[in-house]
Short mmCIF file of C-alpha atoms in Angstrom, two decimals:
data_model
loop_
_atom_site.label_atom_id
_atom_site.label_comp_id
_atom_site.label_asym_id
_atom_site.label_seq_id
_atom_site.Cartn_x
_atom_site.Cartn_y
_atom_site.Cartn_z
CA UNK A 1 100.04 116.23 105.24
CA UNK A 2 97.59 118.94 104.27
CA UNK A 3 94.14 118.61 105.78
CA UNK A 4 91.38 119.67 103.39
CA UNK A 5 89.62 122.52 105.19
CA UNK A 6 86.58 124.43 104.05
CA UNK A 7 86.28 127.73 105.89
CA UNK A 8 88.21 126.09 108.75
CA UNK A 9 86.00 122.98 108.73
CA UNK A 10 87.40 119.53 107.97
CA UNK A 11 85.52 117.00 105.83
CA UNK A 12 83.19 114.80 107.89
CA UNK A 13 80.88 111.83 107.39
CA UNK A 14 78.09 114.21 106.41
CA UNK A 15 80.13 115.27 103.35
CA UNK A 16 80.43 111.74 101.92
CA UNK A 17 78.37 110.43 99.01
CA UNK A 18 78.92 106.78 98.10
CA UNK A 19 77.65 105.49 94.75
CA UNK A 20 77.07 101.78 94.38
CA UNK A 21 75.58 100.28 91.17
CA UNK A 22 75.03 103.81 89.89
CA UNK A 23 72.88 104.84 92.86
CA UNK A 24 73.85 106.99 95.87
CA UNK A 25 73.56 104.74 98.95
CA UNK A 26 71.84 106.21 102.00
CA UNK A 27 71.94 103.12 104.22
CA UNK A 28 75.73 102.98 104.56
CA UNK A 29 77.37 103.55 107.93
CA UNK A 30 81.03 102.86 107.16
CA UNK A 31 83.47 102.59 104.26
CA UNK A 32 87.03 101.39 104.67
CA UNK A 33 89.70 100.85 102.02
CA UNK A 34 93.39 100.01 102.02
CA UNK A 35 96.22 100.22 99.48
CA UNK A 36 99.47 98.47 100.24
CA UNK A 37 102.59 97.31 98.47
CA UNK A 38 105.14 94.82 99.67
CA UNK A 39 108.59 96.41 99.94
CA UNK A 40 111.59 94.45 101.05
CA UNK A 41 115.29 95.12 101.47
CA UNK A 42 117.58 92.81 99.49
CA UNK A 43 120.82 91.80 101.17
CA UNK A 44 124.17 90.83 99.70
CA UNK A 45 127.67 91.00 101.11
CA UNK A 46 127.81 92.59 104.56
CA UNK A 47 124.96 93.41 106.90
CA UNK A 48 123.25 96.26 105.08
CA UNK A 49 120.74 96.23 102.26
CA UNK A 50 122.21 96.49 98.78
CA UNK A 51 118.88 97.18 97.06
CA UNK A 52 115.16 97.13 97.57
CA UNK A 53 112.57 94.94 95.90
CA UNK A 54 108.98 95.91 95.24
CA UNK A 55 106.11 93.43 95.19
CA UNK A 56 102.55 93.65 94.03
CA UNK A 57 100.19 96.42 95.03
CA UNK A 58 97.19 95.07 96.94
CA UNK A 59 93.83 96.70 97.55
CA UNK A 60 90.91 95.75 99.72
CA UNK A 61 87.87 97.40 101.21
CA UNK A 62 84.70 96.88 103.17
CA UNK A 63 81.39 98.64 103.50
CA UNK A 64 78.95 98.47 106.39
CA UNK A 65 75.27 98.74 105.52
CA UNK A 66 71.96 98.53 107.28
CA UNK A 67 70.23 95.20 106.69
CA UNK A 68 67.50 96.95 104.67
CA UNK A 69 70.11 98.31 102.23
CA UNK A 70 71.63 94.83 101.88
CA UNK A 71 68.16 93.43 101.10
CA UNK A 72 67.87 95.84 98.14
CA UNK A 73 71.27 94.70 96.81
CA UNK A 74 70.44 90.99 97.29
CA UNK A 75 67.12 91.40 95.46
CA UNK A 76 69.00 92.51 92.32
CA UNK A 77 71.88 90.00 92.66
CA UNK A 78 72.07 86.84 90.50
CA UNK A 79 70.32 84.13 92.51
CA UNK A 80 69.99 86.69 95.33
CA UNK A 81 73.66 85.95 96.13
CA UNK A 82 75.80 89.10 96.47
CA UNK A 83 78.98 87.12 95.85
CA UNK A 84 77.75 86.35 92.31
CA UNK A 85 77.50 90.03 91.37
CA UNK A 86 80.03 90.72 88.57
CA UNK A 87 82.86 93.20 89.32
CA UNK A 88 81.54 96.71 89.91
CA UNK A 89 82.97 100.15 90.75
CA UNK A 90 82.33 102.11 93.94
CA UNK A 91 82.66 105.89 93.81
CA UNK A 92 83.21 107.86 97.01
CA UNK A 93 82.97 111.64 96.93
CA UNK A 94 83.43 114.29 99.59
CA UNK A 95 81.40 117.33 98.64
CA UNK A 96 81.84 120.62 100.47
CA UNK A 97 79.38 123.47 100.90
CA UNK A 98 80.68 125.26 97.78
CA UNK A 99 80.25 122.16 95.61
CA UNK A 100 83.95 121.24 95.33
CA UNK A 101 84.43 117.48 95.04
CA UNK A 102 87.27 115.25 96.22
CA UNK A 103 86.73 111.68 95.04
CA UNK A 104 88.09 108.13 95.10
CA UNK A 105 87.11 105.27 92.82
CA UNK A 106 87.38 101.62 93.87
CA UNK A 107 87.68 99.54 90.69
CA UNK A 108 86.43 96.01 89.93
CA UNK A 109 85.00 95.34 93.39
CA UNK A 110 83.41 92.05 94.39
CA UNK A 111 81.86 90.97 97.68
CA UNK A 112 83.85 88.15 99.30
CA UNK A 113 81.81 87.34 102.39
CA UNK A 114 78.38 87.70 103.95
CA UNK A 115 78.00 87.29 107.69
CA UNK A 116 75.36 88.52 110.10
CA UNK A 117 75.53 89.35 113.79
CA UNK A 118 72.81 90.69 116.07
CA UNK A 119 72.72 91.12 119.81
CA UNK A 120 70.17 91.89 122.47
CA UNK A 121 69.62 95.62 122.76
CA UNK A 122 70.54 96.41 119.14
CA UNK A 123 68.38 99.16 117.68
CA UNK A 124 69.49 98.44 114.12
CA UNK A 125 71.20 95.67 112.19
CA UNK A 126 74.41 96.59 110.39
CA UNK A 127 76.31 94.18 108.16
CA UNK A 128 79.98 94.57 107.25
CA UNK A 129 80.72 93.35 103.72
CA UNK A 130 84.39 92.69 102.81
CA UNK A 131 85.40 93.42 99.22
CA UNK A 132 88.20 92.42 96.90
CA UNK A 133 89.32 95.43 94.85
CA UNK A 134 91.48 95.56 91.68
CA UNK A 135 92.60 99.22 91.99
CA UNK A 136 91.99 102.39 93.95
CA UNK A 137 92.20 105.65 92.01
CA UNK A 138 92.35 108.92 93.88
#
């Protein structure tokens, strides 16, 4: 696997720009996404696979935001419920010092859960929001 290097420097969190609802999000602390496809050997006579079957591709993601960022999203959501927001895209871009862009687009995202956790000693409140995703285009 080739690692994208810029003058010997690998991409880092500081190179990421995430766009949600058409606006770059500053209060994000984590983005995670997964693409997977079920693949299964098919067996016939004997003990070895005679073919392979391919199932659906599945995509999911999550973003972690500061509570203040979530409040901005909720304020614009139908009924202030983020799970009622219609499907939306998320664009993620890694931008290097020379302006070159490497990007990923998460298509038809919807929030699936809202949970909150805080503990003594926390200096900020972060909320992880799971997403259902229709496609991931790189």
